[in-house]
Amino acid sequence: MASNYTVTKEEILAISGVNPRKCMKCGRCSATCPDYDEMEYHPHQFVAMVDDGDIEALMASKSVYKCLSCMACIQRCPRNVEPARLIEAVRLAVERQQDKNHLIPDDLPELLDPDLPQQAIVSAFRKFTK
């Protein structure tokens, strides 16, 4: 059950520790994103939308869960804006608003597929255990 609590730009910035105003909109973060084609909003758009305070649209977007948390966008950014941290902050705000946690470490052994890449496991913990 989702609450009626509205998440503000200031809360996202406090959670992430990112200053989106440093972004010069070069698009390198989006160009390096391995899930670019799957995302409704790309990393550079995420940064701009947070800066504009368009948090509700981001929270409603499936892009929040399409991010692989690989941090490639962070590596490519010439201004150290860290788009992935903004995406994780919005994801965390969604989870807090829904008041649930989707992954519990004790449940993990029975969910593991032997062919699952280790990066997917780490990414799942980043996404769902905060």
mmCIF file of N, CA and C in Angstrom:
data_model
loop_
_atom_site.group_PDB
_atom_site.id
_atom_site.type_symbol
_atom_site.label_atom_id
_atom_site.label_comp_id
_atom_site.label_asym_id
_atom_site.label_seq_id
_atom_site.Cartn_x
_atom_site.Cartn_y
_atom_site.Cartn_z
ATOM 1 N N MET A 1 0.839 -1.176 0.000
ATOM 2 C CA MET A 1 0.000 0.000 0.000
ATOM 3 C C MET A 1 0.887 1.245 0.000
ATOM 4 N N ALA A 2 0.775 2.047 -1.019
ATOM 5 C CA ALA A 2 1.599 3.253 -1.131
ATOM 6 C C ALA A 2 1.021 4.362 -0.259
ATOM 7 N N SER A 3 1.898 5.165 0.283
ATOM 8 C CA SER A 3 1.444 6.282 1.109
ATOM 9 C C SER A 3 1.255 7.510 0.230
ATOM 10 N N ASN A 4 0.658 8.539 0.800
ATOM 11 C CA ASN A 4 0.442 9.782 0.077
ATOM 12 C C ASN A 4 1.597 10.750 0.259
ATOM 13 N N TYR A 5 2.648 10.320 0.894
ATOM 14 C CA TYR A 5 3.812 11.156 1.153
ATOM 15 C C TYR A 5 4.508 11.517 -0.156
ATOM 16 N N THR A 6 4.792 12.800 -0.337
ATOM 17 C CA THR A 6 5.470 13.273 -1.538
ATOM 18 C C THR A 6 6.961 13.444 -1.259
ATOM 19 N N VAL A 7 7.774 12.861 -2.110
ATOM 20 C CA VAL A 7 9.222 12.952 -1.980
ATOM 21 C C VAL A 7 9.685 14.224 -2.695
ATOM 22 N N THR A 8 10.557 14.976 -2.049
ATOM 23 C CA THR A 8 11.036 16.228 -2.630
ATOM 24 C C THR A 8 12.417 16.067 -3.261
ATOM 25 N N LYS A 9 12.745 17.015 -4.091
ATOM 26 C CA LYS A 9 14.068 17.071 -4.712
ATOM 27 C C LYS A 9 15.146 17.107 -3.633
ATOM 28 N N GLU A 10 14.929 17.885 -2.596
ATOM 29 C CA GLU A 10 15.908 18.025 -1.523
ATOM 30 C C GLU A 10 16.180 16.693 -0.835
ATOM 31 N N GLU A 11 15.128 15.873 -0.669
ATOM 32 C CA GLU A 11 15.312 14.558 -0.047
ATOM 33 C C GLU A 11 16.150 13.644 -0.940
ATOM 34 N N ILE A 12 15.887 13.673 -2.233
ATOM 35 C CA ILE A 12 16.666 12.853 -3.173
ATOM 36 C C ILE A 12 18.129 13.289 -3.156
ATOM 37 N N LEU A 13 18.358 14.589 -3.140
ATOM 38 C CA LEU A 13 19.731 15.090 -3.108
ATOM 39 C C LEU A 13 20.423 14.714 -1.800
ATOM 40 N N ALA A 14 19.692 14.737 -0.690
ATOM 41 C CA ALA A 14 20.272 14.367 0.600
ATOM 42 C C ALA A 14 20.601 12.873 0.642
ATOM 43 N N ILE A 15 19.721 12.038 0.103
ATOM 44 C CA ILE A 15 19.962 10.591 0.079
ATOM 45 C C ILE A 15 21.161 10.263 -0.793
ATOM 46 N N SER A 16 21.234 10.897 -1.967
ATOM 47 C CA SER A 16 22.275 10.553 -2.946
ATOM 48 C C SER A 16 23.609 11.239 -2.684
ATOM 49 N N GLY A 17 23.565 12.445 -2.138
ATOM 50 C CA GLY A 17 24.790 13.218 -1.966
ATOM 51 C C GLY A 17 25.319 13.769 -3.278
ATOM 52 N N VAL A 18 24.473 13.854 -4.290
ATOM 53 C CA VAL A 18 24.872 14.273 -5.631
ATOM 54 C C VAL A 18 24.409 15.708 -5.891
ATOM 55 N N ASN A 19 25.245 16.453 -6.607
ATOM 56 C CA ASN A 19 24.876 17.792 -7.037
ATOM 57 C C ASN A 19 24.592 17.742 -8.539
ATOM 58 N N PRO A 20 23.310 17.685 -8.937
ATOM 59 C CA PRO A 20 22.994 17.573 -10.371
ATOM 60 C C PRO A 20 23.320 18.836 -11.164
ATOM 61 N N ARG A 21 23.546 19.930 -10.492
ATOM 62 C CA ARG A 21 23.864 21.177 -11.203
ATOM 63 C C ARG A 21 25.254 21.137 -11.840
ATOM 64 N N LYS A 22 26.080 20.174 -11.442
ATOM 65 C CA LYS A 22 27.404 20.035 -12.048
ATOM 66 C C LYS A 22 27.322 19.449 -13.461
ATOM 67 N N CYS A 23 26.176 18.848 -13.794
ATOM 68 C CA CYS A 23 26.011 18.193 -15.094
ATOM 69 C C CYS A 23 26.098 19.206 -16.229
ATOM 70 N N MET A 24 26.928 18.882 -17.221
ATOM 71 C CA MET A 24 27.033 19.763 -18.390
ATOM 72 C C MET A 24 26.292 19.178 -19.591
ATOM 73 N N LYS A 25 25.498 18.119 -19.343
ATOM 74 C CA LYS A 25 24.614 17.520 -20.353
ATOM 75 C C LYS A 25 25.350 17.012 -21.588
ATOM 76 N N CYS A 26 26.501 16.406 -21.359
ATOM 77 C CA CYS A 26 27.282 15.864 -22.472
ATOM 78 C C CYS A 26 26.743 14.517 -22.951
ATOM 79 N N GLY A 27 26.031 13.794 -22.077
ATOM 80 C CA GLY A 27 25.440 12.517 -22.452
ATOM 81 C C GLY A 27 26.365 11.323 -22.373
ATOM 82 N N ARG A 28 27.572 11.499 -21.886
ATOM 83 C CA ARG A 28 28.508 10.361 -21.792
ATOM 84 C C ARG A 28 27.954 9.263 -20.887
ATOM 85 N N CYS A 29 27.267 9.666 -19.831
ATOM 86 C CA CYS A 29 26.705 8.680 -18.899
ATOM 87 C C CYS A 29 25.700 7.783 -19.625
ATOM 88 N N SER A 30 24.857 8.382 -20.439
ATOM 89 C CA SER A 30 23.849 7.607 -21.167
ATOM 90 C C SER A 30 24.485 6.771 -22.275
ATOM 91 N N ALA A 31 25.517 7.309 -22.903
ATOM 92 C CA ALA A 31 26.184 6.587 -23.987
ATOM 93 C C ALA A 31 26.853 5.308 -23.495
ATOM 94 N N THR A 32 27.253 5.280 -22.251
ATOM 95 C CA THR A 32 27.938 4.108 -21.716
ATOM 96 C C THR A 32 26.999 3.147 -20.994
ATOM 97 N N CYS A 33 25.751 3.516 -20.824
ATOM 98 C CA CYS A 33 24.790 2.702 -20.076
ATOM 99 C C CYS A 33 24.469 1.404 -20.829
ATOM 100 N N PRO A 34 24.738 0.237 -20.223
ATOM 101 C CA PRO A 34 24.456 -1.023 -20.909
ATOM 102 C C PRO A 34 22.957 -1.314 -21.043
ATOM 103 N N ASP A 35 22.119 -0.627 -20.282
ATOM 104 C CA ASP A 35 20.676 -0.858 -20.353
ATOM 105 C C ASP A 35 19.942 0.323 -20.996
ATOM 106 N N TYR A 36 20.666 1.117 -21.756
ATOM 107 C CA TYR A 36 20.119 2.330 -22.381
ATOM 108 C C TYR A 36 18.803 2.067 -23.114
ATOM 109 N N ASP A 37 18.770 1.017 -23.928
ATOM 110 C CA ASP A 37 17.591 0.738 -24.743
ATOM 111 C C ASP A 37 16.375 0.314 -23.928
ATOM 112 N N GLU A 38 16.596 -0.127 -22.700
ATOM 113 C CA GLU A 38 15.512 -0.594 -21.849
ATOM 114 C C GLU A 38 14.917 0.509 -20.977
ATOM 115 N N MET A 39 15.591 1.640 -20.894
ATOM 116 C CA MET A 39 15.195 2.685 -19.953
ATOM 117 C C MET A 39 14.282 3.727 -20.595
ATOM 118 N N GLU A 40 13.255 4.100 -19.869
ATOM 119 C CA GLU A 40 12.359 5.178 -20.296
ATOM 120 C C GLU A 40 13.083 6.519 -20.184
ATOM 121 N N TYR A 41 13.764 6.717 -19.054
ATOM 122 C CA TYR A 41 14.586 7.906 -18.836
ATOM 123 C C TYR A 41 16.027 7.453 -18.707
ATOM 124 N N HIS A 42 16.903 8.037 -19.508
ATOM 125 C CA HIS A 42 18.314 7.666 -19.509
ATOM 126 C C HIS A 42 19.052 8.424 -18.409
ATOM 127 N N PRO A 43 20.268 7.994 -18.064
ATOM 128 C CA PRO A 43 20.978 8.630 -16.947
ATOM 129 C C PRO A 43 21.052 10.157 -17.016
ATOM 130 N N HIS A 44 21.368 10.715 -18.182
ATOM 131 C CA HIS A 44 21.464 12.177 -18.271
ATOM 132 C C HIS A 44 20.096 12.838 -18.072
ATOM 133 N N GLN A 45 19.027 12.160 -18.519
ATOM 134 C CA GLN A 45 17.683 12.683 -18.321
ATOM 135 C C GLN A 45 17.282 12.603 -16.849
ATOM 136 N N PHE A 46 17.705 11.539 -16.189
ATOM 137 C CA PHE A 46 17.448 11.381 -14.758
ATOM 138 C C PHE A 46 18.036 12.547 -13.988
ATOM 139 N N VAL A 47 19.289 12.892 -14.311
ATOM 140 C CA VAL A 47 19.968 14.000 -13.635
ATOM 141 C C VAL A 47 19.193 15.296 -13.870
ATOM 142 N N ALA A 48 18.801 15.559 -15.111
ATOM 143 C CA ALA A 48 18.072 16.793 -15.434
ATOM 144 C C ALA A 48 16.719 16.837 -14.738
ATOM 145 N N MET A 49 16.044 15.705 -14.684
ATOM 146 C CA MET A 49 14.724 15.669 -14.055
ATOM 147 C C MET A 49 14.816 15.882 -12.546
ATOM 148 N N VAL A 50 15.843 15.319 -11.922
ATOM 149 C CA VAL A 50 16.039 15.577 -10.490
ATOM 150 C C VAL A 50 16.326 17.057 -10.289
ATOM 151 N N ASP A 51 17.179 17.619 -11.118
ATOM 152 C CA ASP A 51 17.517 19.033 -10.997
ATOM 153 C C ASP A 51 16.279 19.919 -11.170
ATOM 154 N N ASP A 52 15.369 19.491 -12.046
ATOM 155 C CA ASP A 52 14.130 20.245 -12.277
ATOM 156 C C ASP A 52 13.061 19.958 -11.218
ATOM 157 N N GLY A 53 13.335 18.978 -10.351
ATOM 158 C CA GLY A 53 12.373 18.637 -9.299
ATOM 159 C C GLY A 53 11.236 17.744 -9.767
ATOM 160 N N ASP A 54 11.404 17.067 -10.907
ATOM 161 C CA ASP A 54 10.368 16.195 -11.463
ATOM 162 C C ASP A 54 10.501 14.789 -10.869
ATOM 163 N N ILE A 55 10.421 14.697 -9.569
ATOM 164 C CA ILE A 55 10.670 13.448 -8.845
ATOM 165 C C ILE A 55 9.532 12.448 -9.027
ATOM 166 N N GLU A 56 8.289 12.921 -9.026
ATOM 167 C CA GLU A 56 7.140 12.012 -9.139
ATOM 168 C C GLU A 56 7.187 11.199 -10.438
ATOM 169 N N ALA A 57 7.551 11.839 -11.546
ATOM 170 C CA ALA A 57 7.643 11.120 -12.824
ATOM 171 C C ALA A 57 8.732 10.054 -12.757
ATOM 172 N N LEU A 58 9.837 10.373 -12.115
ATOM 173 C CA LEU A 58 10.918 9.398 -11.976
ATOM 174 C C LEU A 58 10.492 8.227 -11.104
ATOM 175 N N MET A 59 9.792 8.535 -10.024
ATOM 176 C CA MET A 59 9.348 7.475 -9.119
ATOM 177 C C MET A 59 8.346 6.538 -9.780
ATOM 178 N N ALA A 60 7.584 7.039 -10.725
ATOM 179 C CA ALA A 60 6.601 6.222 -11.436
ATOM 180 C C ALA A 60 7.208 5.464 -12.613
ATOM 181 N N SER A 61 8.431 5.784 -12.966
ATOM 182 C CA SER A 61 9.081 5.196 -14.134
ATOM 183 C C SER A 61 9.665 3.816 -13.849
ATOM 184 N N LYS A 62 9.577 2.944 -14.834
ATOM 185 C CA LYS A 62 10.206 1.625 -14.727
ATOM 186 C C LYS A 62 11.727 1.719 -14.837
ATOM 187 N N SER A 63 12.222 2.868 -15.287
ATOM 188 C CA SER A 63 13.668 3.071 -15.396
ATOM 189 C C SER A 63 14.372 2.919 -14.050
ATOM 190 N N VAL A 64 13.663 3.191 -12.990
ATOM 191 C CA VAL A 64 14.236 3.069 -11.649
ATOM 192 C C VAL A 64 14.741 1.644 -11.425
ATOM 193 N N TYR A 65 14.018 0.677 -11.970
ATOM 194 C CA TYR A 65 14.400 -0.723 -11.781
ATOM 195 C C TYR A 65 15.159 -1.295 -12.974
ATOM 196 N N LYS A 66 15.267 -0.565 -14.050
ATOM 197 C CA LYS A 66 16.038 -1.024 -15.209
ATOM 198 C C LYS A 66 17.533 -0.767 -15.029
ATOM 199 N N CYS A 67 17.877 0.186 -14.182
ATOM 200 C CA CYS A 67 19.288 0.490 -13.926
ATOM 201 C C CYS A 67 19.961 -0.742 -13.318
ATOM 202 N N LEU A 68 21.096 -1.122 -13.870
ATOM 203 C CA LEU A 68 21.829 -2.303 -13.411
ATOM 204 C C LEU A 68 22.724 -2.014 -12.209
ATOM 205 N N SER A 69 22.840 -0.765 -11.834
ATOM 206 C CA SER A 69 23.738 -0.344 -10.748
ATOM 207 C C SER A 69 25.173 -0.760 -11.032
ATOM 208 N N CYS A 70 25.548 -0.728 -12.304
ATOM 209 C CA CYS A 70 26.908 -1.108 -12.692
ATOM 210 C C CYS A 70 27.892 0.039 -12.485
ATOM 211 N N MET A 71 27.373 1.246 -12.328
ATOM 212 C CA MET A 71 28.141 2.459 -12.073
ATOM 213 C C MET A 71 29.007 2.897 -13.261
ATOM 214 N N ALA A 72 28.727 2.367 -14.455
ATOM 215 C CA ALA A 72 29.472 2.788 -15.651
ATOM 216 C C ALA A 72 29.280 4.278 -15.906
ATOM 217 N N CYS A 73 28.083 4.779 -15.634
ATOM 218 C CA CYS A 73 27.807 6.204 -15.858
ATOM 219 C C CYS A 73 28.669 7.079 -14.955
ATOM 220 N N ILE A 74 28.948 6.594 -13.774
ATOM 221 C CA ILE A 74 29.788 7.344 -12.834
ATOM 222 C C ILE A 74 31.217 7.416 -13.359
ATOM 223 N N GLN A 75 31.688 6.314 -13.926
ATOM 224 C CA GLN A 75 33.052 6.260 -14.450
ATOM 225 C C GLN A 75 33.246 7.192 -15.642
ATOM 226 N N ARG A 76 32.207 7.366 -16.453
ATOM 227 C CA ARG A 76 32.327 8.161 -17.679
ATOM 228 C C ARG A 76 32.091 9.652 -17.491
ATOM 229 N N CYS A 77 31.485 10.040 -16.372
ATOM 230 C CA CYS A 77 31.120 11.440 -16.181
ATOM 231 C C CYS A 77 32.351 12.306 -15.928
ATOM 232 N N PRO A 78 32.588 13.308 -16.782
ATOM 233 C CA PRO A 78 33.761 14.173 -16.596
ATOM 234 C C PRO A 78 33.609 15.153 -15.427
ATOM 235 N N ARG A 79 32.387 15.291 -14.912
ATOM 236 C CA ARG A 79 32.126 16.242 -13.829
ATOM 237 C C ARG A 79 31.788 15.553 -12.504
ATOM 238 N N ASN A 80 31.899 14.223 -12.460
ATOM 239 C CA ASN A 80 31.616 13.440 -11.248
ATOM 240 C C ASN A 80 30.205 13.669 -10.701
ATOM 241 N N VAL A 81 29.230 13.669 -11.598
ATOM 242 C CA VAL A 81 27.843 13.905 -11.186
ATOM 243 C C VAL A 81 27.218 12.663 -10.535
ATOM 244 N N GLU A 82 27.585 11.485 -10.932
ATOM 245 C CA GLU A 82 27.110 10.226 -10.359
ATOM 246 C C GLU A 82 25.610 9.980 -10.562
ATOM 247 N N PRO A 83 25.172 9.844 -11.813
ATOM 248 C CA PRO A 83 23.759 9.583 -12.097
ATOM 249 C C PRO A 83 23.222 8.330 -11.410
ATOM 250 N N ALA A 84 24.018 7.280 -11.313
ATOM 251 C CA ALA A 84 23.551 6.034 -10.694
ATOM 252 C C ALA A 84 23.164 6.256 -9.234
ATOM 253 N N ARG A 85 23.835 7.151 -8.557
ATOM 254 C CA ARG A 85 23.485 7.430 -7.159
ATOM 255 C C ARG A 85 22.134 8.142 -7.076
ATOM 256 N N LEU A 86 21.837 8.976 -8.053
ATOM 257 C CA LEU A 86 20.514 9.607 -8.093
ATOM 258 C C LEU A 86 19.432 8.564 -8.353
ATOM 259 N N ILE A 87 19.703 7.652 -9.286
ATOM 260 C CA ILE A 87 18.745 6.596 -9.600
ATOM 261 C C ILE A 87 18.508 5.730 -8.363
ATOM 262 N N GLU A 88 19.575 5.374 -7.662
ATOM 263 C CA GLU A 88 19.423 4.573 -6.442
ATOM 264 C C GLU A 88 18.655 5.331 -5.365
ATOM 265 N N ALA A 89 18.860 6.636 -5.277
ATOM 266 C CA ALA A 89 18.136 7.439 -4.288
ATOM 267 C C ALA A 89 16.640 7.459 -4.599
ATOM 268 N N VAL A 90 16.294 7.585 -5.867
ATOM 269 C CA VAL A 90 14.878 7.567 -6.255
ATOM 270 C C VAL A 90 14.300 6.180 -5.995
ATOM 271 N N ARG A 91 15.059 5.141 -6.322
ATOM 272 C CA ARG A 91 14.614 3.771 -6.071
ATOM 273 C C ARG A 91 14.353 3.562 -4.575
ATOM 274 N N LEU A 92 15.256 4.038 -3.766
ATOM 275 C CA LEU A 92 15.096 3.919 -2.314
ATOM 276 C C LEU A 92 13.861 4.685 -1.842
ATOM 277 N N ALA A 93 13.622 5.859 -2.401
ATOM 278 C CA ALA A 93 12.433 6.643 -2.041
ATOM 279 C C ALA A 93 11.154 5.891 -2.407
ATOM 280 N N VAL A 94 11.166 5.213 -3.557
ATOM 281 C CA VAL A 94 10.003 4.411 -3.959
ATOM 282 C C VAL A 94 9.775 3.297 -2.948
ATOM 283 N N GLU A 95 10.840 2.605 -2.593
ATOM 284 C CA GLU A 95 10.718 1.506 -1.630
ATOM 285 C C GLU A 95 10.224 2.003 -0.276
ATOM 286 N N ARG A 96 10.737 3.126 0.162
ATOM 287 C CA ARG A 96 10.299 3.685 1.440
ATOM 288 C C ARG A 96 8.836 4.089 1.383
ATOM 289 N N GLN A 97 8.431 4.651 0.260
ATOM 290 C CA GLN A 97 7.045 5.073 0.107
ATOM 291 C C GLN A 97 6.109 3.863 0.111
ATOM 292 N N GLN A 98 6.565 2.775 -0.461
ATOM 293 C CA GLN A 98 5.756 1.553 -0.488
ATOM 294 C C GLN A 98 5.862 0.786 0.823
ATOM 295 N N ASP A 99 6.819 1.188 1.658
ATOM 296 C CA ASP A 99 7.039 0.577 2.968
ATOM 297 C C ASP A 99 7.280 -0.925 2.891
ATOM 298 N N LYS A 100 8.148 -1.304 1.955
ATOM 299 C CA LYS A 100 8.485 -2.717 1.869
ATOM 300 C C LYS A 100 9.892 -2.897 1.323
ATOM 301 N N ASN A 101 10.440 -4.027 1.594
ATOM 302 C CA ASN A 101 11.757 -4.407 1.121
ATOM 303 C C ASN A 101 11.571 -5.702 0.343
ATOM 304 N N HIS A 102 11.996 -5.730 -0.906
ATOM 305 C CA HIS A 102 11.723 -6.874 -1.769
ATOM 306 C C HIS A 102 12.700 -8.031 -1.630
ATOM 307 N N LEU A 103 13.831 -7.835 -1.013
ATOM 308 C CA LEU A 103 14.818 -8.890 -0.927
ATOM 309 C C LEU A 103 15.372 -8.972 0.483
ATOM 310 N N ILE A 104 15.257 -10.139 1.071
ATOM 311 C CA ILE A 104 15.772 -10.389 2.409
ATOM 312 C C ILE A 104 16.916 -11.382 2.265
ATOM 313 N N PRO A 105 18.100 -11.074 2.842
ATOM 314 C CA PRO A 105 19.265 -11.942 2.651
ATOM 315 C C PRO A 105 19.016 -13.410 2.985
ATOM 316 N N ASP A 106 18.199 -13.705 3.977
ATOM 317 C CA ASP A 106 17.931 -15.097 4.343
ATOM 318 C C ASP A 106 17.171 -15.857 3.262
ATOM 319 N N ASP A 107 16.460 -15.132 2.407
ATOM 320 C CA ASP A 107 15.708 -15.760 1.322
ATOM 321 C C ASP A 107 16.556 -16.031 0.088
ATOM 322 N N LEU A 108 17.746 -15.460 0.048
ATOM 323 C CA LEU A 108 18.567 -15.516 -1.152
ATOM 324 C C LEU A 108 18.982 -16.926 -1.583
ATOM 325 N N PRO A 109 19.441 -17.818 -0.680
ATOM 326 C CA PRO A 109 19.901 -19.138 -1.162
ATOM 327 C C PRO A 109 18.879 -19.889 -1.996
ATOM 328 N N GLU A 110 17.620 -19.833 -1.645
ATOM 329 C CA GLU A 110 16.619 -20.567 -2.420
ATOM 330 C C GLU A 110 16.259 -19.866 -3.735
ATOM 331 N N LEU A 111 16.631 -18.594 -3.854
ATOM 332 C CA LEU A 111 16.342 -17.848 -5.081
ATOM 333 C C LEU A 111 17.470 -17.920 -6.104
ATOM 334 N N LEU A 112 18.638 -18.385 -5.687
ATOM 335 C CA LEU A 112 19.805 -18.365 -6.557
ATOM 336 C C LEU A 112 19.711 -19.381 -7.687
ATOM 337 N N ASP A 113 20.058 -18.919 -8.838
ATOM 338 C CA ASP A 113 20.176 -19.757 -10.022
ATOM 339 C C ASP A 113 21.675 -19.962 -10.227
ATOM 340 N N PRO A 114 22.147 -21.188 -10.397
ATOM 341 C CA PRO A 114 23.588 -21.413 -10.544
ATOM 342 C C PRO A 114 24.214 -20.674 -11.732
ATOM 343 N N ASP A 115 23.410 -20.317 -12.722
ATOM 344 C CA ASP A 115 23.922 -19.606 -13.890
ATOM 345 C C ASP A 115 23.822 -18.095 -13.753
ATOM 346 N N LEU A 116 23.345 -17.611 -12.616
ATOM 347 C CA LEU A 116 23.173 -16.175 -12.399
ATOM 348 C C LEU A 116 24.534 -15.505 -12.243
ATOM 349 N N PRO A 117 24.812 -14.457 -13.027
ATOM 350 C CA PRO A 117 26.097 -13.768 -12.901
ATOM 351 C C PRO A 117 26.229 -13.112 -11.524
ATOM 352 N N GLN A 118 27.439 -13.121 -11.006
ATOM 353 C CA GLN A 118 27.679 -12.544 -9.687
ATOM 354 C C GLN A 118 27.286 -11.067 -9.651
ATOM 355 N N GLN A 119 27.480 -10.349 -10.747
ATOM 356 C CA GLN A 119 27.113 -8.929 -10.801
ATOM 357 C C GLN A 119 25.613 -8.739 -10.577
ATOM 358 N N ALA A 120 24.802 -9.669 -11.059
ATOM 359 C CA ALA A 120 23.351 -9.571 -10.866
ATOM 360 C C ALA A 120 22.987 -9.700 -9.393
ATOM 361 N N ILE A 121 23.704 -10.558 -8.674
ATOM 362 C CA ILE A 121 23.443 -10.729 -7.244
ATOM 363 C C ILE A 121 23.808 -9.457 -6.486
ATOM 364 N N VAL A 122 24.969 -8.914 -6.774
ATOM 365 C CA VAL A 122 25.403 -7.677 -6.118
ATOM 366 C C VAL A 122 24.448 -6.542 -6.459
ATOM 367 N N SER A 123 24.045 -6.462 -7.710
ATOM 368 C CA SER A 123 23.118 -5.422 -8.140
ATOM 369 C C SER A 123 21.781 -5.547 -7.411
ATOM 370 N N ALA A 124 21.309 -6.767 -7.242
ATOM 371 C CA ALA A 124 20.040 -6.971 -6.537
ATOM 372 C C ALA A 124 20.135 -6.487 -5.099
ATOM 373 N N PHE A 125 21.251 -6.751 -4.446
ATOM 374 C CA PHE A 125 21.406 -6.276 -3.076
ATOM 375 C C PHE A 125 21.458 -4.757 -3.034
ATOM 376 N N ARG A 126 22.122 -4.137 -4.005
ATOM 377 C CA ARG A 126 22.164 -2.678 -4.042
ATOM 378 C C ARG A 126 20.770 -2.094 -4.225
ATOM 379 N N LYS A 127 19.979 -2.754 -5.055
ATOM 380 C CA LYS A 127 18.651 -2.227 -5.376
ATOM 381 C C LYS A 127 17.638 -2.455 -4.255
ATOM 382 N N PHE A 128 17.701 -3.596 -3.608
ATOM 383 C CA PHE A 128 16.571 -3.991 -2.786
ATOM 384 C C PHE A 128 16.835 -4.154 -1.299
ATOM 385 N N THR A 129 18.021 -3.830 -0.825
ATOM 386 C CA THR A 129 18.263 -4.054 0.604
ATOM 387 C C THR A 129 18.517 -2.784 1.402
ATOM 388 N N LYS A 130 18.420 -1.629 0.802
ATOM 389 C CA LYS A 130 18.688 -0.393 1.539
ATOM 390 C C LYS A 130 17.535 -0.038 2.433
#
